[in-house]
């Protein structure tokens, strides 16, 4: 019996060693430990031994079995590791390659430009804030220092919610300034992209459109910071080394002083080139947050100050990508989307490029 076990042990370990893959290894296991396996047989035959030999032989069977199982497991781990290595070698993917153009959906320019603007301001440390499309008179007008008889409250501009005197479809994303200042303690640095609504419709106005609001509240933030921030933004957005801006004095109830911002441009018959030329093109409104607005949200204007800005996302998309008519944005024409849309998965980043 002892000799038989010695030679069986040698054979089994050699078979484990020789197994070329997981399937062959499992065959070796079954041939030894299966119902009719060689080791199973040896264990069964213990009963026929004289009692004085049985004990020693039983110990030996267990030894051989343990050694075999250990060799089996080690070999299995080995084979699995090399199978994984082989797969990893065969399946290498170059993650730096651009996404292959495939017949697939396109991202709408509005979504694309929203992502671009968000990526640029995120790099400058702005967080994204949100507010509801339906808001109340307080957030849309009163807290923003609109006098009661201000024309913007007029039926002609504002969509009121039937049966709810206080509720409106927000006419601008400036509502989110108020919501943020009421919910969070300064210092604040947020942008708020979203839908806005006004009762207006032509080639450059749509009753539903998109804006992005910006708000910075701090102790020492001044108009120089505002201009610098917008200049950085314009260079990044228009992807130019230089995109000179001009601030023109203007009026908004919620800022003082207020300005409208133009970017330098050149117009040819077919084209509008941003960043060079002798012409100016308005891109946004901005200013220093009005002390009354700060008071309306419980901030002391002697302690806190800051700037705000608001810009039309659809308009920025038209300018950057040369789309002539705003109404086409919302016609859900697939040919239009194929032409002006963007490849999904190419997420805009300031380091890899905003648009491809
Ligand atoms: N809310 C203004 C509008 O819809 C845009 C705007 C102007 C926003 C100046 C601002 C700002 O935050 O400071 O026309």
Short mmCIF file of C-alpha atoms and ligand atoms in Angstrom, two decimals:
data_model
loop_
_atom_site.label_atom_id
_atom_site.label_comp_id
_atom_site.label_asym_id
_atom_site.label_seq_id
_atom_site.Cartn_x
_atom_site.Cartn_y
_atom_site.Cartn_z
CA UNK A 1 0.00 0.00 0.00
CA UNK A 2 2.75 2.43 0.97
CA UNK A 3 4.57 1.92 -2.33
CA UNK A 4 1.37 2.28 -4.29
CA UNK A 5 0.63 5.59 -2.55
CA UNK A 6 4.15 6.89 -3.17
CA UNK A 7 3.95 6.25 -6.88
CA UNK A 8 0.36 7.59 -7.07
CA UNK A 9 1.47 10.78 -5.32
CA UNK A 10 4.34 11.19 -7.83
CA UNK A 11 1.97 10.68 -10.77
CA UNK A 12 -0.63 13.09 -9.48
CA UNK A 13 1.84 15.88 -8.81
CA UNK A 14 3.39 15.37 -12.26
CA UNK A 15 -0.07 15.49 -13.86
CA UNK A 16 -0.87 18.76 -12.05
CA UNK A 17 2.41 20.18 -13.23
CA UNK A 18 1.75 19.14 -16.82
CA UNK A 19 -1.79 20.56 -17.05
CA UNK A 20 -1.69 23.21 -19.77
CA UNK A 21 -4.96 24.96 -19.02
CA UNK A 22 -7.79 25.14 -16.51
CA UNK A 23 -9.80 22.48 -18.32
CA UNK A 24 -6.90 19.97 -18.28
CA UNK A 25 -6.30 20.75 -14.60
CA UNK A 26 -9.90 20.02 -13.76
CA UNK A 27 -9.64 16.69 -15.60
CA UNK A 28 -6.67 15.81 -13.37
CA UNK A 29 -8.69 16.70 -10.29
CA UNK A 30 -11.64 14.52 -11.35
CA UNK A 31 -9.33 11.61 -12.24
CA UNK A 32 -7.97 11.68 -8.68
CA UNK A 33 -10.83 12.85 -6.48
CA UNK A 34 -13.92 12.00 -8.56
CA UNK A 35 -16.22 9.09 -7.69
CA UNK A 36 -13.97 6.64 -9.48
CA UNK A 37 -10.78 8.64 -8.99
CA UNK A 38 -7.48 7.05 -8.08
CA UNK A 39 -7.24 8.73 -4.65
CA UNK A 40 -10.86 7.94 -3.90
CA UNK A 41 -10.11 4.30 -4.75
CA UNK A 42 -7.09 4.26 -2.47
CA UNK A 43 -9.16 5.64 0.41
CA UNK A 44 -11.86 3.03 -0.22
CA UNK A 45 -9.35 0.18 -0.19
CA UNK A 46 -8.19 1.14 3.31
CA UNK A 47 -11.02 -1.00 4.70
CA UNK A 48 -9.44 -4.17 3.33
CA UNK A 49 -6.17 -3.65 5.17
CA UNK A 50 -5.41 -5.44 8.40
CA UNK A 51 -6.20 -3.13 11.35
CA UNK A 52 -2.52 -2.60 12.34
CA UNK A 53 -1.66 -1.21 8.87
CA UNK A 54 -4.88 0.78 8.38
CA UNK A 55 -3.99 3.66 10.66
CA UNK A 56 -0.65 4.39 9.07
CA UNK A 57 -2.04 3.96 5.53
CA UNK A 58 -4.96 6.28 6.30
CA UNK A 59 -2.57 8.97 7.48
CA UNK A 60 -0.57 8.58 4.32
CA UNK A 61 -3.66 8.80 2.07
CA UNK A 62 -4.58 12.07 3.74
CA UNK A 63 -1.04 13.38 3.28
CA UNK A 64 -1.07 12.59 -0.41
CA UNK A 65 -4.53 14.16 -0.76
CA UNK A 66 -3.44 17.36 1.03
CA UNK A 67 -0.29 17.68 -1.05
CA UNK A 68 -2.30 17.05 -4.23
CA UNK A 69 -4.98 19.62 -3.31
CA UNK A 70 -2.37 22.22 -2.45
CA UNK A 71 -0.57 21.64 -5.78
CA UNK A 72 -3.91 21.81 -7.57
CA UNK A 73 -4.82 25.16 -6.02
CA UNK A 74 -1.41 26.68 -6.67
CA UNK A 75 -1.51 25.57 -10.29
CA UNK A 76 -5.07 26.90 -10.66
CA UNK A 77 -4.03 30.33 -9.37
CA UNK A 78 -1.09 30.26 -11.77
CA UNK A 79 -3.19 29.36 -14.78
CA UNK A 80 -5.83 31.99 -13.92
CA UNK A 81 -3.18 34.67 -13.62
CA UNK A 82 -1.65 33.83 -16.97
CA UNK A 83 -5.11 33.64 -18.56
CA UNK A 84 -5.77 37.17 -17.25
CA UNK A 85 -2.38 38.38 -18.47
CA UNK A 86 -3.11 36.97 -21.90
CA UNK A 87 -6.51 38.70 -21.96
CA UNK A 88 -5.06 42.00 -20.85
CA UNK A 89 -2.42 41.78 -23.56
CA UNK A 90 -4.99 40.93 -26.21
CA UNK A 91 -7.54 43.55 -25.12
CA UNK A 92 -5.41 46.67 -24.77
CA UNK A 93 -7.40 49.85 -25.39
CA UNK A 94 -5.85 53.23 -26.11
CA UNK A 95 -8.05 55.46 -23.98
CA UNK A 96 -6.47 58.59 -25.43
CA UNK A 97 -7.92 57.91 -28.88
CA UNK A 98 -10.84 60.16 -29.87
CA UNK A 99 -14.26 58.59 -30.02
CA UNK A 100 -14.79 57.01 -33.43
CA UNK A 101 -17.51 58.71 -35.41
CA UNK A 102 -20.37 56.23 -35.53
CA UNK A 103 -23.92 56.52 -36.62
CA UNK A 104 -25.32 57.80 -33.33
CA UNK A 105 -27.24 60.64 -31.78
CA UNK A 106 -25.85 64.12 -31.44
CA UNK A 107 -25.75 66.52 -28.52
CA UNK A 108 -27.75 69.69 -29.00
CA UNK A 109 -25.63 72.87 -29.24
CA UNK A 110 -27.40 74.28 -26.16
CA UNK A 111 -26.34 71.31 -24.03
CA UNK A 112 -22.86 71.45 -25.52
CA UNK A 113 -22.39 75.15 -24.81
CA UNK A 114 -23.81 74.71 -21.30
CA UNK A 115 -21.16 72.05 -20.69
CA UNK A 116 -18.44 74.26 -22.15
CA UNK A 117 -19.39 77.24 -19.99
CA UNK A 118 -19.65 75.03 -16.91
CA UNK A 119 -16.21 73.50 -17.57
CA UNK A 120 -14.61 76.96 -17.88
CA UNK A 121 -16.12 78.35 -14.68
CA UNK A 122 -15.52 75.09 -12.81
CA UNK A 123 -11.82 75.60 -13.55
CA UNK A 124 -12.10 79.03 -11.90
CA UNK A 125 -13.60 77.48 -8.76
CA UNK A 126 -17.30 78.13 -9.42
CA UNK A 127 -19.86 75.55 -8.21
CA UNK A 128 -23.07 74.88 -10.11
CA UNK A 129 -26.31 75.97 -8.41
CA UNK A 130 -29.88 75.35 -9.48
CA UNK A 131 -33.35 76.75 -9.06
CA UNK A 132 -36.85 75.84 -10.32
CA UNK A 133 -38.26 76.92 -13.70
CA UNK A 134 -41.44 78.06 -11.94
CA UNK A 135 -40.57 80.56 -9.27
CA UNK A 136 -42.34 83.27 -7.33
CA UNK A 137 -42.47 87.02 -7.61
CA UNK A 138 -40.13 87.38 -4.63
CA UNK A 139 -37.21 85.46 -6.18
CA UNK A 140 -37.78 86.65 -9.75
CA UNK A 141 -38.39 90.35 -9.00
CA UNK A 142 -38.86 91.68 -5.48
CA UNK A 143 -35.68 90.36 -3.85
CA UNK A 144 -33.76 91.46 -6.96
CA UNK A 145 -34.76 95.06 -6.26
CA UNK A 146 -37.32 95.47 -9.05
CA UNK A 147 -39.65 98.33 -8.08
CA UNK A 148 -43.35 97.32 -7.99
CA UNK A 149 -44.17 99.13 -11.24
CA UNK A 150 -41.07 97.98 -13.17
CA UNK A 151 -41.92 97.22 -16.84
CA UNK A 152 -40.25 93.77 -16.70
CA UNK A 153 -43.09 92.62 -14.46
CA UNK A 154 -45.48 93.52 -17.24
CA UNK A 155 -47.70 90.90 -18.84
CA UNK A 156 -45.82 91.40 -22.13
CA UNK A 157 -42.61 89.86 -20.84
CA UNK A 158 -43.58 87.53 -18.06
CA UNK A 159 -45.54 84.29 -18.21
CA UNK A 160 -47.72 84.16 -15.13
CA UNK A 161 -49.10 80.86 -13.87
CA UNK A 162 -52.86 80.85 -14.24
CA UNK A 163 -54.65 80.81 -10.92
CA UNK A 164 -51.44 81.49 -8.95
CA UNK A 165 -50.91 85.22 -8.77
CA UNK A 166 -47.45 84.97 -7.21
CA UNK A 167 -46.00 82.34 -9.56
CA UNK A 168 -44.16 83.00 -12.82
CA UNK A 169 -42.03 81.09 -15.31
CA UNK A 170 -38.72 82.63 -14.30
CA UNK A 171 -37.72 85.37 -16.73
CA UNK A 172 -34.02 85.03 -15.87
CA UNK A 173 -31.64 82.82 -13.91
CA UNK A 174 -30.99 85.71 -11.50
CA UNK A 175 -33.55 83.98 -9.25
CA UNK A 176 -30.79 81.54 -8.34
CA UNK A 177 -28.69 84.41 -6.93
CA UNK A 178 -31.37 84.91 -4.31
CA UNK A 179 -31.88 81.20 -3.64
CA UNK A 180 -28.15 80.65 -3.20
CA UNK A 181 -27.60 83.62 -0.92
CA UNK A 182 -30.55 82.56 1.24
CA UNK A 183 -29.36 78.95 1.47
CA UNK A 184 -25.59 79.33 1.82
CA UNK A 185 -23.22 81.49 3.76
CA UNK A 186 -20.73 83.64 1.86
CA UNK A 187 -18.08 83.57 0.47
CA UNK A 188 -19.93 82.29 -2.61
CA UNK A 189 -18.87 81.53 -6.12
CA UNK A 190 -21.57 79.90 -8.26
CA UNK A 191 -22.90 79.66 -11.76
CA UNK A 192 -26.49 78.69 -12.49
CA UNK A 193 -27.33 77.45 -15.98
CA UNK A 194 -30.95 76.78 -16.84
CA UNK A 195 -34.17 77.48 -18.74
CA UNK A 196 -35.77 80.89 -18.80
CA UNK A 197 -39.02 82.15 -20.30
CA UNK A 198 -40.32 85.35 -21.83
CA UNK A 199 -43.29 86.10 -24.00
CA UNK A 200 -41.32 86.88 -27.15
CA UNK A 201 -40.67 85.10 -30.45
CA UNK A 202 -38.63 85.95 -33.55
CA UNK A 203 -35.32 84.96 -35.20
CA UNK A 204 -33.35 85.94 -32.08
CA UNK A 205 -35.98 85.44 -29.37
CA UNK A 206 -37.70 82.28 -28.26
CA UNK A 207 -40.36 82.07 -25.49
CA UNK A 208 -38.15 79.44 -23.86
CA UNK A 209 -34.43 80.09 -23.87
CA UNK A 210 -31.39 79.43 -21.70
CA UNK A 211 -29.21 81.57 -19.50
CA UNK A 212 -26.29 81.10 -17.20
CA UNK A 213 -26.02 83.26 -14.13
CA UNK A 214 -22.82 83.93 -12.24
CA UNK A 215 -22.47 85.19 -8.68
CA UNK A 216 -19.46 85.91 -6.51
CA UNK A 217 -19.87 87.21 -2.96
CA UNK A 218 -16.87 87.97 -0.81
CA UNK A 219 -15.49 90.73 1.38
CA UNK A 220 -13.21 92.46 -1.08
CA UNK A 221 -14.41 91.38 -4.53
CA UNK A 222 -14.49 94.38 -6.87
CA UNK A 223 -15.26 95.30 -10.46
CA UNK A 224 -11.68 94.55 -11.55
CA UNK A 225 -12.23 90.95 -10.51
CA UNK A 226 -15.45 90.93 -12.53
CA UNK A 227 -13.72 92.14 -15.66
CA UNK A 228 -10.75 89.79 -15.23
CA UNK A 229 -13.05 86.84 -14.67
CA UNK A 230 -15.08 87.62 -17.80
CA UNK A 231 -11.92 88.15 -19.87
CA UNK A 232 -10.61 84.74 -18.82
CA UNK A 233 -13.99 83.29 -19.67
CA UNK A 234 -14.15 84.92 -23.14
CA UNK A 235 -10.66 83.73 -24.10
CA UNK A 236 -11.48 80.17 -23.01
CA UNK A 237 -14.94 80.11 -24.57
CA UNK A 238 -13.97 81.53 -27.95
CA UNK A 239 -10.73 79.50 -27.80
CA UNK A 240 -8.53 82.49 -28.63
CA UNK A 241 -5.37 83.89 -27.03
CA UNK A 242 -7.07 87.26 -27.00
CA UNK A 243 -10.76 88.15 -26.90
CA UNK A 244 -10.88 91.85 -25.85
CA UNK A 245 -13.96 92.97 -23.92
CA UNK A 246 -15.59 96.36 -23.52
CA UNK A 247 -17.79 97.24 -20.55
CA UNK A 248 -20.56 99.73 -21.36
CA UNK A 249 -22.48 101.40 -18.53
CA UNK A 250 -26.00 100.01 -18.33
CA UNK A 251 -28.85 99.48 -15.91
CA UNK A 252 -30.17 96.45 -14.06
CA UNK A 253 -32.20 96.82 -10.84
CA UNK A 254 -30.07 94.21 -9.04
CA UNK A 255 -26.61 95.62 -9.80
CA UNK A 256 -24.92 98.95 -9.19
CA UNK A 257 -22.92 99.85 -11.14
CA UNK A 258 -24.20 97.78 -14.05
CA UNK A 259 -22.57 97.10 -17.39
CA UNK A 260 -23.21 95.40 -20.66
CA UNK A 261 -20.22 93.55 -22.03
CA UNK A 262 -19.19 93.46 -25.68
CA UNK A 263 -16.54 91.29 -27.28
CA UNK A 264 -14.39 92.58 -30.14
CA UNK A 265 -15.40 91.16 -33.51
CA UNK A 266 -15.18 91.49 -37.24
CA UNK A 267 -18.14 90.99 -39.54
CA UNK A 268 -17.69 89.91 -43.13
CA UNK A 269 -20.47 89.13 -45.58
CA UNK A 270 -20.62 85.48 -44.55
CA UNK A 271 -18.85 85.40 -41.26
CA UNK A 272 -18.55 86.78 -37.79
CA UNK A 273 -15.05 86.49 -36.36
CA UNK A 274 -14.77 87.00 -32.61
CA UNK A 275 -11.62 88.42 -31.03
CA UNK A 276 -10.40 90.69 -33.81
CA UNK A 277 -11.64 93.60 -35.95
CA UNK A 278 -13.20 96.99 -35.10
CA UNK A 279 -16.72 95.97 -34.26
CA UNK A 280 -18.26 95.04 -30.91
CA UNK A 281 -20.83 92.43 -30.11
CA UNK A 282 -22.86 92.30 -26.92
CA UNK A 283 -22.52 89.03 -25.03
CA UNK A 284 -23.76 89.56 -21.48
CA UNK A 285 -24.95 91.79 -18.65
CA UNK A 286 -23.19 92.18 -15.33
CA UNK A 287 -22.46 94.44 -12.38
CA UNK A 288 -21.73 94.72 -8.68
CA UNK A 289 -24.51 93.18 -6.58
CA UNK A 290 -26.82 95.99 -5.41
CA UNK A 291 -26.73 96.68 -1.64
CA UNK A 292 -30.52 96.31 -1.54
CA UNK A 293 -30.23 92.78 -2.93
CA UNK A 294 -27.71 91.91 -0.21
CA UNK A 295 -30.04 93.37 2.42
CA UNK A 296 -32.98 91.40 0.97
CA UNK A 297 -31.14 88.15 1.70
CA UNK A 298 -29.94 89.23 5.12
CA UNK A 299 -26.34 90.13 4.21
CA UNK A 300 -24.73 93.30 5.49
CA UNK A 301 -23.55 95.37 2.48
CA UNK A 302 -20.87 96.95 4.67
CA UNK A 303 -19.37 93.50 5.18
CA UNK A 304 -20.12 91.68 1.93
CA UNK A 305 -19.96 92.65 -1.72
CA UNK A 306 -19.58 90.91 -5.03
CA UNK A 307 -20.42 90.73 -8.67
CA UNK A 308 -23.01 89.00 -10.83
CA UNK A 309 -23.41 88.36 -14.51
CA UNK A 310 -25.96 86.76 -16.79
CA UNK A 311 -25.66 85.57 -20.35
CA UNK A 312 -27.83 83.90 -22.95
CA UNK A 313 -26.60 80.39 -23.68
CA UNK A 314 -28.50 80.06 -26.95
CA UNK A 315 -27.04 83.34 -28.11
CA UNK A 316 -23.52 82.20 -27.19
CA UNK A 317 -24.11 78.98 -29.16
CA UNK A 318 -25.29 80.99 -32.18
CA UNK A 319 -22.19 83.19 -32.03
CA UNK A 320 -19.65 80.45 -31.50
CA UNK A 321 -21.03 77.95 -33.97
CA UNK A 322 -22.47 80.33 -36.56
CA UNK A 323 -26.12 79.27 -36.23
CA UNK A 324 -28.24 81.99 -37.83
CA UNK A 325 -31.78 81.44 -36.51
CA UNK A 326 -32.70 80.75 -32.89
CA UNK A 327 -36.06 79.22 -33.80
CA UNK A 328 -34.32 76.25 -35.47
CA UNK A 329 -32.90 75.29 -32.04
CA UNK A 330 -36.28 74.07 -30.91
CA UNK A 331 -37.72 72.59 -34.11
CA UNK A 332 -36.29 69.10 -33.37
CA UNK A 333 -35.19 68.67 -36.98
CA UNK A 334 -32.80 65.70 -37.12
CA UNK A 335 -30.94 67.02 -40.18
CA UNK A 336 -30.29 70.26 -38.30
CA UNK A 337 -29.07 68.34 -35.27
CA UNK A 338 -26.80 66.21 -37.42
CA UNK A 339 -25.28 69.37 -38.88
CA UNK A 340 -24.95 71.50 -35.73
CA UNK A 341 -24.86 68.77 -33.08
CA UNK A 342 -21.88 67.33 -31.21
CA UNK A 343 -20.53 63.84 -30.78
CA UNK A 344 -21.55 62.47 -27.37
CA UNK A 345 -18.85 61.31 -24.96
CA UNK A 346 -16.49 64.08 -26.07
CA UNK A 347 -17.05 65.90 -22.79
CA UNK A 348 -15.80 69.48 -23.03
CA UNK A 349 -12.79 70.18 -20.82
CA UNK A 350 -10.49 73.17 -20.86
CA UNK A 351 -7.44 70.90 -21.15
CA UNK A 352 -8.55 68.49 -23.91
CA UNK A 353 -10.57 71.06 -25.87
CA UNK A 354 -14.09 72.36 -25.55
CA UNK A 355 -15.62 71.25 -28.81
CA UNK A 356 -14.75 68.63 -31.40
N1 LIG B 1 -30.94 88.93 -15.57
C1 LIG B 1 -30.50 89.76 -16.68
C2 LIG B 1 -31.37 89.48 -17.90
O1 LIG B 1 -32.01 88.49 -17.97
C3 LIG B 1 -29.08 89.46 -17.04
C4 LIG B 1 -28.14 89.93 -15.99
C5 LIG B 1 -27.62 91.19 -16.02
C6 LIG B 1 -27.79 89.10 -14.96
C7 LIG B 1 -26.74 91.64 -15.06
C8 LIG B 1 -26.93 89.54 -13.96
C9 LIG B 1 -26.41 90.83 -14.03
O2 LIG B 1 -26.55 88.77 -12.94
O3 LIG B 1 -25.55 91.25 -13.07
O4 LIG B 1 -31.40 90.29 -18.79
#
